[in-house]
Amino acid sequence: MTRLTRAEQQRRTHEHLLAAGRQVFLRRGFLAATVEEIAADARYTRGAVYKHFGGKEGLWLAIIEADADGHLRGLREALAQATSRDEVIAALNPVDVADKDAAKWSAAAAEVLAATAQQPETAALIAAIQRRHDDEVASLLAEHTRRLRLEPAMPLDQAVVMLGALGIGLALRQTVAPAADPAAILTHVLDTLFPPYTREP
Amino acid sequence: MTRLTRAEQQRRTHEHLLAAGRQVFLRRGFLAATVEEIAADARYTRGAVYKHFGGKEGLWLAIIEADADGHLRGLREALAQATSRDEVIAALNPVDVADKDAAKWSAAAAEVLAATAQQPETAALIAAIQRRHDDEVASLLAEHTRRLRLEPAMPLDQAVVMLGALGIGLALRQTVAPAADPAAILTHVLDTLFPPYTREP
């Protein structure tokens, strides 16, 4: 095995801890997850978690920031390739909304949001990550709906907040009553959000 | 003061504990709330909470069931009086979606939903309350959209789940970033849900 430089080792530790954090938050939820369990899962010490992320909240923030970036990259690519209204809708419809892990992840996210009602500093950090993501999505949508001459049924900045809120709300309901069909509901909402006619050129 | 019968006393205790539960869940969230604090708020013993509701979860279930019934009564009345599409939309648009207490209450509800991911029995009880409420709302909407010749943009049972999920999702976001305008977003969604044309008679 090639010897790693110190920077490479650090980056690797960072990635391992992010991956272990995801697993443990998914398994336990946010509140019940402990730095001990995350460190043990990644086969590092608790100290490594504190050194890299400052603690459990910092690790959570790093994960949702990485996820927001990943979602944005995927969306940018899918929208760049979209040539029709249906492809815009498909790009926005998360493939995993009915997925059990997605529902559990949203439940963990809801726990964090509920808990941060009492913690203005964490709330501000989460809000900043969310706002940056939402602004980018709105500006991508503005670009591509213009290109494809689509006429959204509501202002795009509100549409983005709406889709995010609906996604987490549907996932939360899934954890309690998996009877509803969240994918069908999202498809209907996206259908009405981008009515099937195009602007006059 | 008139002496109360035993049944009247019991009913009164029940109501006082429900009211105290609301206050404490709103103040602390669900997980941090304790039976001790609720009992102290209502000026009863912990035993009274256990006797009337079996504990904190039972009290929570009693509160959300009472709220679901109250919402349904109000909606039934408002829809019965509605004579136009705009009045149907107004009846469905919760007046308090941007309200701070409503956001905190939804955060508490989200905490419960997240926690019940691990508790199938409580999840089943919550799901039953929610399903009964949603079914009644869908059937009320079916009756009055037919009467007013409105053509909903998606199946009404899905629309009801969608509005509930959107409501809790928007409220959760409000706890973190009160920048978005949830009332405007809900109005847009309701506008597209009931397009402004009527069926041919």
Tab-separated table of C-alpha atoms in Angstrom:
chain	number	residue	atom	x	y	z
A	1	MET	CA	0.000	0.000	0.000
A	2	THR	CA	1.218	3.462	-0.885
A	3	ARG	CA	1.939	5.699	2.077
A	4	LEU	CA	-0.494	8.584	2.350
A	5	THR	CA	0.581	12.158	2.901
A	6	ARG	CA	-0.723	13.789	6.038
A	7	ALA	CA	-3.212	15.842	4.019
A	8	GLU	CA	-4.474	12.725	2.256
A	9	GLN	CA	-4.863	10.955	5.586
A	10	GLN	CA	-6.818	13.887	6.960
A	11	ARG	CA	-9.110	13.928	3.956
A	12	ARG	CA	-9.664	10.199	4.273
A	13	THR	CA	-10.480	10.445	7.980
A	14	HIS	CA	-12.886	13.276	7.175
A	15	GLU	CA	-14.690	11.134	4.578
A	16	HIS	CA	-14.815	8.065	6.832
A	17	LEU	CA	-16.327	10.089	9.656
A	18	LEU	CA	-18.917	11.637	7.317
A	19	ALA	CA	-19.905	8.157	6.110
A	20	ALA	CA	-20.108	6.784	9.667
A	21	GLY	CA	-22.147	9.817	10.740
A	22	ARG	CA	-24.656	9.163	7.959
A	23	GLN	CA	-25.016	5.526	9.016
A	24	VAL	CA	-25.437	6.253	12.711
A	25	PHE	CA	-27.834	9.212	12.215
A	26	LEU	CA	-29.910	7.003	9.913
A	27	ARG	CA	-29.895	4.134	12.417
A	28	ARG	CA	-30.510	6.110	15.599
A	29	GLY	CA	-31.891	9.476	14.560
A	30	PHE	CA	-30.015	12.641	15.485
A	31	LEU	CA	-30.820	12.982	19.176
A	32	ALA	CA	-30.034	9.391	20.138
A	33	ALA	CA	-26.831	9.245	18.074
A	34	THR	CA	-23.612	9.670	20.077
A	35	VAL	CA	-20.119	10.753	19.118
A	36	GLU	CA	-18.921	7.483	20.709
A	37	GLU	CA	-20.988	5.348	18.370
A	38	ILE	CA	-20.012	7.354	15.298
A	39	ALA	CA	-16.314	7.160	16.175
A	40	ALA	CA	-16.592	3.411	16.867
A	41	ASP	CA	-18.370	2.847	13.528
A	42	ALA	CA	-15.598	4.659	11.668
A	43	ARG	CA	-12.895	2.985	13.844
A	44	TYR	CA	-11.530	6.291	15.065
A	45	THR	CA	-11.472	7.909	18.489
A	46	ARG	CA	-14.045	10.375	19.778
A	47	GLY	CA	-11.243	12.935	19.584
A	48	ALA	CA	-11.130	12.577	15.798
A	49	VAL	CA	-14.812	13.557	15.537
A	50	TYR	CA	-14.219	16.602	17.736
A	51	LYS	CA	-11.074	17.554	15.860
A	52	HIS	CA	-12.668	17.333	12.419
A	53	PHE	CA	-16.175	18.600	13.136
A	54	GLY	CA	-16.264	20.088	16.615
A	55	GLY	CA	-18.868	17.523	17.678
A	56	LYS	CA	-22.145	15.896	16.685
A	57	GLU	CA	-23.823	19.095	15.430
A	58	GLY	CA	-20.820	20.069	13.347
A	59	LEU	CA	-20.768	16.617	11.789
A	60	TRP	CA	-24.474	16.933	10.994
A	61	LEU	CA	-23.915	20.319	9.356
A	62	ALA	CA	-21.034	18.927	7.281
A	63	ILE	CA	-23.242	16.058	6.082
A	64	ILE	CA	-26.197	18.227	5.067
A	65	GLU	CA	-23.857	20.662	3.351
A	66	ALA	CA	-22.255	17.833	1.364
A	67	ASP	CA	-25.733	16.507	0.514
A	68	ALA	CA	-26.935	19.928	-0.605
A	69	ASP	CA	-23.876	20.256	-2.856
A	70	GLY	CA	-24.399	16.766	-4.253
A	71	HIS	CA	-28.070	17.420	-4.960
A	72	LEU	CA	-27.195	20.668	-6.676
A	73	ARG	CA	-24.534	19.036	-8.877
A	74	GLY	CA	-26.977	16.327	-9.972
A	75	LEU	CA	-29.748	18.810	-10.620
A	76	ARG	CA	-27.484	21.135	-12.601
A	77	GLU	CA	-26.462	18.249	-14.842
A	78	ALA	CA	-30.002	16.887	-15.299
A	79	LEU	CA	-31.435	20.327	-16.096
A	80	ALA	CA	-28.620	21.087	-18.545
A	81	GLN	CA	-29.628	17.954	-20.471
A	82	ALA	CA	-33.388	18.513	-20.235
A	83	THR	CA	-35.077	19.224	-23.556
A	84	SER	CA	-38.723	19.094	-22.426
A	85	ARG	CA	-41.103	19.956	-19.609
A	86	ASP	CA	-41.271	16.259	-18.624
A	87	GLU	CA	-37.510	16.120	-18.238
A	88	VAL	CA	-37.540	19.209	-15.992
A	89	ILE	CA	-40.194	17.537	-13.839
A	90	ALA	CA	-38.213	14.291	-13.728
A	91	ALA	CA	-35.083	16.190	-12.701
A	92	LEU	CA	-36.950	17.766	-9.771
A	93	ASN	CA	-38.750	14.622	-8.614
A	94	PRO	CA	-36.484	12.917	-6.091
A	95	VAL	CA	-36.214	9.249	-7.026
A	96	ASP	CA	-36.055	8.196	-3.396
A	97	VAL	CA	-39.049	9.970	-1.843
A	98	ALA	CA	-40.810	6.683	-1.049
A	99	ASP	CA	-37.561	5.044	0.043
A	100	LYS	CA	-37.438	3.851	3.657
A	101	ASP	CA	-33.969	5.258	4.294
A	102	ALA	CA	-35.013	8.613	2.817
A	103	ALA	CA	-37.971	8.688	5.204
A	104	LYS	CA	-35.716	7.878	8.164
A	105	TRP	CA	-33.218	10.496	7.079
A	106	SER	CA	-35.952	13.122	6.853
A	107	ALA	CA	-37.130	12.100	10.298
A	108	ALA	CA	-33.616	12.743	11.595
A	109	ALA	CA	-33.574	16.095	9.784
A	110	ALA	CA	-36.939	16.954	11.333
A	111	GLU	CA	-35.537	16.100	14.777
A	112	VAL	CA	-32.695	18.523	14.175
A	113	LEU	CA	-35.026	21.270	12.941
A	114	ALA	CA	-37.332	20.729	15.914
A	115	ALA	CA	-34.394	20.789	18.333
A	116	THR	CA	-32.897	23.944	16.819
A	117	ALA	CA	-36.077	25.851	17.646
A	118	GLN	CA	-34.235	26.408	20.942
A	119	GLN	CA	-30.753	26.917	19.434
A	120	PRO	CA	-30.507	30.095	17.355
A	121	GLU	CA	-26.835	29.599	16.401
A	122	THR	CA	-27.310	26.149	14.894
A	123	ALA	CA	-30.547	27.332	13.316
A	124	ALA	CA	-28.659	30.164	11.590
A	125	LEU	CA	-26.050	27.755	10.199
A	126	ILE	CA	-28.707	25.358	8.890
A	127	ALA	CA	-30.675	28.275	7.452
A	128	ALA	CA	-27.574	29.508	5.603
A	129	ILE	CA	-26.917	26.087	4.038
A	130	GLN	CA	-30.561	25.800	3.050
A	131	ARG	CA	-30.773	29.316	1.652
A	132	ARG	CA	-27.640	28.898	-0.473
A	133	HIS	CA	-28.989	25.620	-1.851
A	134	ASP	CA	-32.478	27.032	-2.489
A	135	ASP	CA	-31.155	30.178	-4.176
A	136	GLU	CA	-29.017	28.100	-6.524
A	137	VAL	CA	-31.914	25.780	-7.351
A	138	ALA	CA	-34.190	28.759	-8.042
A	139	SER	CA	-31.621	30.342	-10.323
A	140	LEU	CA	-31.040	27.044	-12.185
A	141	LEU	CA	-34.806	26.709	-12.634
A	142	ALA	CA	-35.083	30.301	-13.837
A	143	GLU	CA	-32.422	29.622	-16.457
A	144	HIS	CA	-33.917	26.386	-17.763
A	145	THR	CA	-37.622	27.276	-17.606
A	146	ARG	CA	-36.703	30.360	-19.663
A	147	ARG	CA	-34.745	28.243	-22.117
A	148	LEU	CA	-37.615	25.757	-22.473
A	149	ARG	CA	-40.287	28.494	-22.444
A	150	LEU	CA	-42.105	27.072	-19.424
A	151	GLU	CA	-44.381	29.278	-17.351
A	152	PRO	CA	-44.194	28.213	-13.675
A	153	ALA	CA	-47.452	28.555	-11.740
A	154	MET	CA	-45.776	30.343	-8.811
A	155	PRO	CA	-42.619	32.398	-8.242
A	156	LEU	CA	-39.634	30.038	-8.461
A	157	ASP	CA	-38.130	31.028	-5.102
A	158	GLN	CA	-41.412	30.084	-3.434
A	159	ALA	CA	-41.689	26.928	-5.523
A	160	VAL	CA	-38.291	25.777	-4.274
A	161	VAL	CA	-39.222	26.337	-0.620
A	162	MET	CA	-42.545	24.609	-1.267
A	163	LEU	CA	-40.906	21.523	-2.809
A	164	GLY	CA	-38.391	21.274	0.036
A	165	ALA	CA	-41.095	21.613	2.691
A	166	LEU	CA	-43.341	19.121	0.905
A	167	GLY	CA	-40.484	16.637	0.609
A	168	ILE	CA	-39.688	16.655	4.319
A	169	GLY	CA	-43.390	16.677	5.271
A	170	LEU	CA	-44.163	13.677	3.061
A	171	ALA	CA	-41.149	11.778	4.356
A	172	LEU	CA	-42.241	12.451	7.953
A	173	ARG	CA	-45.702	11.103	7.211
A	174	GLN	CA	-44.109	8.063	5.608
A	175	THR	CA	-42.412	7.168	8.887
A	176	VAL	CA	-45.849	7.020	10.543
A	177	ALA	CA	-48.230	5.830	7.822
A	178	PRO	CA	-46.606	4.444	4.674
A	179	ALA	CA	-50.034	4.206	3.027
A	180	ALA	CA	-49.923	7.466	1.078
A	181	ASP	CA	-48.086	7.545	-2.241
A	182	PRO	CA	-45.578	10.391	-1.956
A	183	ALA	CA	-44.117	9.904	-5.436
A	184	ALA	CA	-47.558	10.267	-7.057
A	185	ILE	CA	-48.289	13.334	-4.917
A	186	LEU	CA	-45.002	15.009	-5.876
A	187	THR	CA	-45.612	14.227	-9.528
A	188	HIS	CA	-49.055	15.876	-9.361
A	189	VAL	CA	-47.599	18.926	-7.642
A	190	LEU	CA	-44.807	19.249	-10.203
A	191	ASP	CA	-47.372	18.794	-12.990
A	192	THR	CA	-49.421	21.732	-11.721
A	193	LEU	CA	-46.296	23.759	-10.962
A	194	PHE	CA	-45.229	23.605	-14.621
A	195	PRO	CA	-48.456	23.683	-16.625
A	196	PRO	CA	-48.200	21.834	-19.946
A	197	TYR	CA	-48.144	24.755	-22.294
A	198	THR	CA	-45.270	26.881	-23.507
A	199	ARG	CA	-44.897	30.623	-23.856
A	200	GLU	CA	-45.271	32.187	-27.247
A	201	PRO	CA	-41.768	32.676	-28.643
B	1	MET	CA	-69.574	27.799	44.349
B	2	THR	CA	-71.791	24.948	43.240
B	3	ARG	CA	-70.505	21.501	44.124
B	4	LEU	CA	-69.479	19.501	41.076
B	5	THR	CA	-70.571	15.923	40.536
B	6	ARG	CA	-67.796	13.383	40.276
B	7	ALA	CA	-68.279	13.109	36.507
B	8	GLU	CA	-68.085	16.897	36.122
B	9	GLN	CA	-64.915	16.987	38.201
B	10	GLN	CA	-63.375	14.284	36.049
B	11	ARG	CA	-64.236	16.140	32.857
B	12	ARG	CA	-62.802	19.332	34.271
B	13	THR	CA	-59.556	17.643	35.305
B	14	HIS	CA	-59.345	16.117	31.830
B	15	GLU	CA	-59.716	19.545	30.189
B	16	HIS	CA	-57.208	21.194	32.550
B	17	LEU	CA	-54.623	18.511	31.836
B	18	LEU	CA	-55.168	18.823	28.077
B	19	ALA	CA	-54.645	22.593	28.317
B	20	ALA	CA	-51.528	22.220	30.472
B	21	GLY	CA	-50.170	19.584	28.083
B	22	ARG	CA	-50.583	21.984	25.154
B	23	GLN	CA	-48.706	24.719	27.024
B	24	VAL	CA	-45.820	22.529	28.123
B	25	PHE	CA	-45.416	20.748	24.751
B	26	LEU	CA	-45.383	24.168	23.090
B	27	ARG	CA	-42.824	25.504	25.557
B	28	ARG	CA	-40.494	22.496	25.740
B	29	GLY	CA	-41.237	20.393	22.694
B	30	PHE	CA	-42.418	16.813	23.109
B	31	LEU	CA	-39.216	15.030	24.113
B	32	ALA	CA	-38.140	17.518	26.781
B	33	ALA	CA	-41.623	17.851	28.298
B	34	THR	CA	-42.186	15.821	31.484
B	35	VAL	CA	-45.321	14.526	33.170
B	36	GLU	CA	-44.095	16.346	36.308
B	37	GLU	CA	-44.099	19.720	34.605
B	38	ILE	CA	-47.472	19.166	32.970
B	39	ALA	CA	-49.032	18.091	36.266
B	40	ALA	CA	-47.485	21.069	38.071
B	41	ASP	CA	-48.762	23.464	35.389
B	42	ALA	CA	-52.287	22.124	35.782
B	43	ARG	CA	-51.921	21.966	39.601
B	44	TYR	CA	-52.596	18.255	39.740
B	45	THR	CA	-50.444	15.290	40.704
B	46	ARG	CA	-48.458	13.167	38.249
B	47	GLY	CA	-50.926	10.421	39.146
B	48	ALA	CA	-53.757	12.428	37.583
B	49	VAL	CA	-51.919	12.527	34.240
B	50	TYR	CA	-51.329	8.763	34.345
B	51	LYS	CA	-54.919	8.072	35.412
B	52	HIS	CA	-56.478	10.189	32.672
B	53	PHE	CA	-54.081	9.579	29.784
B	54	GLY	CA	-51.750	6.732	30.720
B	55	GLY	CA	-48.737	9.053	30.392
B	56	LYS	CA	-47.101	11.647	28.175
B	57	GLU	CA	-47.755	9.857	24.869
B	58	GLY	CA	-51.405	9.265	25.728
B	59	LEU	CA	-51.810	12.941	26.564
B	60	TRP	CA	-50.208	13.879	23.249
B	61	LEU	CA	-52.566	11.552	21.359
B	62	ALA	CA	-55.581	13.040	23.185
B	63	ILE	CA	-54.460	16.556	22.230
B	64	ILE	CA	-53.918	15.822	18.545
B	65	GLU	CA	-57.219	13.937	18.399
B	66	ALA	CA	-59.053	16.924	19.932
B	67	ASP	CA	-57.257	19.255	17.501
B	68	ALA	CA	-58.152	17.078	14.510
B	69	ASP	CA	-61.810	17.098	15.604
B	70	GLY	CA	-61.746	20.872	16.119
B	71	HIS	CA	-60.163	21.468	12.713
B	72	LEU	CA	-62.747	19.239	11.078
B	73	ARG	CA	-65.671	21.022	12.767
B	74	GLY	CA	-64.375	24.419	11.634
B	75	LEU	CA	-63.710	23.203	8.109
B	76	ARG	CA	-67.140	21.562	7.828
B	77	GLU	CA	-68.790	24.827	8.839
B	78	ALA	CA	-66.653	27.029	6.565
B	79	LEU	CA	-67.172	24.751	3.537
B	80	ALA	CA	-70.921	24.557	4.164
B	81	GLN	CA	-71.036	28.349	3.897
B	82	ALA	CA	-68.665	28.637	0.917
B	83	THR	CA	-70.302	29.904	-2.252
B	84	SER	CA	-67.205	30.339	-4.422
B	85	ARG	CA	-63.822	28.884	-5.266
B	86	ASP	CA	-62.127	31.666	-3.261
B	87	GLU	CA	-64.093	30.736	-0.164
B	88	VAL	CA	-63.099	27.084	-0.518
B	89	ILE	CA	-59.450	28.158	-0.755
B	90	ALA	CA	-59.840	30.468	2.253
B	91	ALA	CA	-61.421	27.630	4.264
B	92	LEU	CA	-58.432	25.382	3.528
B	93	ASN	CA	-55.728	27.992	4.144
B	94	PRO	CA	-54.813	27.835	7.835
B	95	VAL	CA	-54.806	31.369	9.223
B	96	ASP	CA	-51.932	30.581	11.553
B	97	VAL	CA	-49.365	29.044	9.233
B	98	ALA	CA	-46.909	31.919	9.768
B	99	ASP	CA	-47.693	32.091	13.480
B	100	LYS	CA	-44.769	31.441	15.820
B	101	ASP	CA	-46.735	29.146	18.118
B	102	ALA	CA	-48.005	27.173	15.127
B	103	ALA	CA	-44.403	26.702	13.994
B	104	LYS	CA	-43.360	25.553	17.471
B	105	TRP	CA	-46.316	23.199	17.680
B	106	SER	CA	-45.415	21.681	14.314
B	107	ALA	CA	-41.847	21.269	15.525
B	108	ALA	CA	-43.172	19.321	18.514
B	109	ALA	CA	-45.347	17.241	16.166
B	110	ALA	CA	-42.312	16.576	13.979
B	111	GLU	CA	-40.369	15.441	17.058
B	112	VAL	CA	-43.131	12.955	17.828
B	113	LEU	CA	-43.265	11.693	14.240
B	114	ALA	CA	-39.486	11.331	14.173
B	115	ALA	CA	-39.467	9.514	17.515
B	116	THR	CA	-42.256	7.127	16.500
B	117	ALA	CA	-40.118	5.850	13.630
B	118	GLN	CA	-38.882	3.454	16.340
B	119	GLN	CA	-42.287	2.906	18.042
B	120	PRO	CA	-44.722	1.047	15.797
B	121	GLU	CA	-47.594	1.049	18.339
B	122	THR	CA	-47.655	4.817	18.815
B	123	ALA	CA	-47.125	5.257	15.082
B	124	ALA	CA	-50.240	3.150	14.413
B	125	LEU	CA	-52.336	5.257	16.803
B	126	ILE	CA	-51.141	8.528	15.249
B	127	ALA	CA	-51.693	7.116	11.764
B	128	ALA	CA	-55.271	6.167	12.669
B	129	ILE	CA	-56.072	9.672	13.968
B	130	GLN	CA	-54.513	11.201	10.873
B	131	ARG	CA	-56.239	8.854	8.458
B	132	ARG	CA	-59.687	9.428	9.992
B	133	HIS	CA	-59.132	13.187	9.793
B	134	ASP	CA	-57.814	13.070	6.234
B	135	ASP	CA	-60.608	10.806	5.006
B	136	GLU	CA	-63.222	13.178	6.443
B	137	VAL	CA	-61.530	16.215	4.895
B	138	ALA	CA	-61.338	14.473	1.509
B	139	SER	CA	-65.015	13.565	1.647
B	140	LEU	CA	-66.009	17.106	2.687
B	141	LEU	CA	-63.963	18.457	-0.225
B	142	ALA	CA	-65.527	15.967	-2.633
B	143	GLU	CA	-68.986	17.111	-1.570
B	144	HIS	CA	-68.311	20.844	-1.853
B	145	THR	CA	-66.120	20.860	-4.969
B	146	ARG	CA	-68.946	18.915	-6.654
B	147	ARG	CA	-71.524	21.390	-5.382
B	148	LEU	CA	-69.454	24.354	-6.612
B	149	ARG	CA	-68.415	22.590	-9.840
B	150	LEU	CA	-64.691	22.890	-9.121
B	151	GLU	CA	-62.235	20.594	-10.856
B	152	PRO	CA	-59.332	19.785	-8.488
B	153	ALA	CA	-55.956	19.386	-10.187
B	154	MET	CA	-55.188	16.136	-8.345
B	155	PRO	CA	-57.168	13.374	-6.604
B	156	LEU	CA	-58.613	14.825	-3.388
B	157	ASP	CA	-57.235	12.115	-1.087
B	158	GLN	CA	-53.744	12.931	-2.365
B	159	ALA	CA	-54.424	16.660	-2.148
B	160	VAL	CA	-55.300	16.298	1.542
B	161	VAL	CA	-52.092	14.386	2.325
B	162	MET	CA	-50.154	16.937	0.279
B	163	LEU	CA	-51.608	19.913	2.174
B	164	GLY	CA	-50.945	18.274	5.549
B	165	ALA	CA	-47.360	17.408	4.614
B	166	LEU	CA	-46.756	20.867	3.179
B	167	GLY	CA	-48.150	22.493	6.326
B	168	ILE	CA	-45.853	20.621	8.682
B	169	GLY	CA	-42.872	21.021	6.343
B	170	LEU	CA	-43.370	24.788	6.047
B	171	ALA	CA	-43.808	25.149	9.787
B	172	LEU	CA	-40.587	23.213	10.387
B	173	ARG	CA	-38.707	25.500	8.022
B	174	GLN	CA	-40.197	28.484	9.817
B	175	THR	CA	-38.557	27.371	13.051
B	176	VAL	CA	-35.170	27.570	11.319
B	177	ALA	CA	-35.487	30.374	8.764
B	178	PRO	CA	-38.555	32.603	9.119
B	179	ALA	CA	-37.614	34.338	5.860
B	180	ALA	CA	-39.910	32.375	3.544
B	181	ASP	CA	-43.550	33.389	3.308
B	182	PRO	CA	-45.523	30.210	4.061
B	183	ALA	CA	-48.942	31.855	3.729
B	184	ALA	CA	-48.140	33.066	0.197
B	185	ILE	CA	-46.785	29.637	-0.719
B	186	LEU	CA	-49.902	27.855	0.549
B	187	THR	CA	-52.110	30.310	-1.312
B	188	HIS	CA	-50.243	29.617	-4.559
B	189	VAL	CA	-50.543	25.876	-4.023
B	190	LEU	CA	-54.271	26.101	-3.279
B	191	ASP	CA	-54.695	28.333	-6.333
B	192	THR	CA	-53.157	25.714	-8.599
B	193	LEU	CA	-54.978	22.890	-6.797
B	194	PHE	CA	-58.355	24.430	-7.663
B	195	PRO	CA	-57.893	26.015	-11.083
B	196	PRO	CA	-60.140	29.059	-11.637
B	197	TYR	CA	-62.626	27.580	-14.040
B	198	THR	CA	-65.787	25.621	-13.415
B	199	ARG	CA	-67.108	22.447	-14.966
B	200	GLU	CA	-69.776	22.694	-17.607
B	201	PRO	CA	-73.104	22.128	-15.838
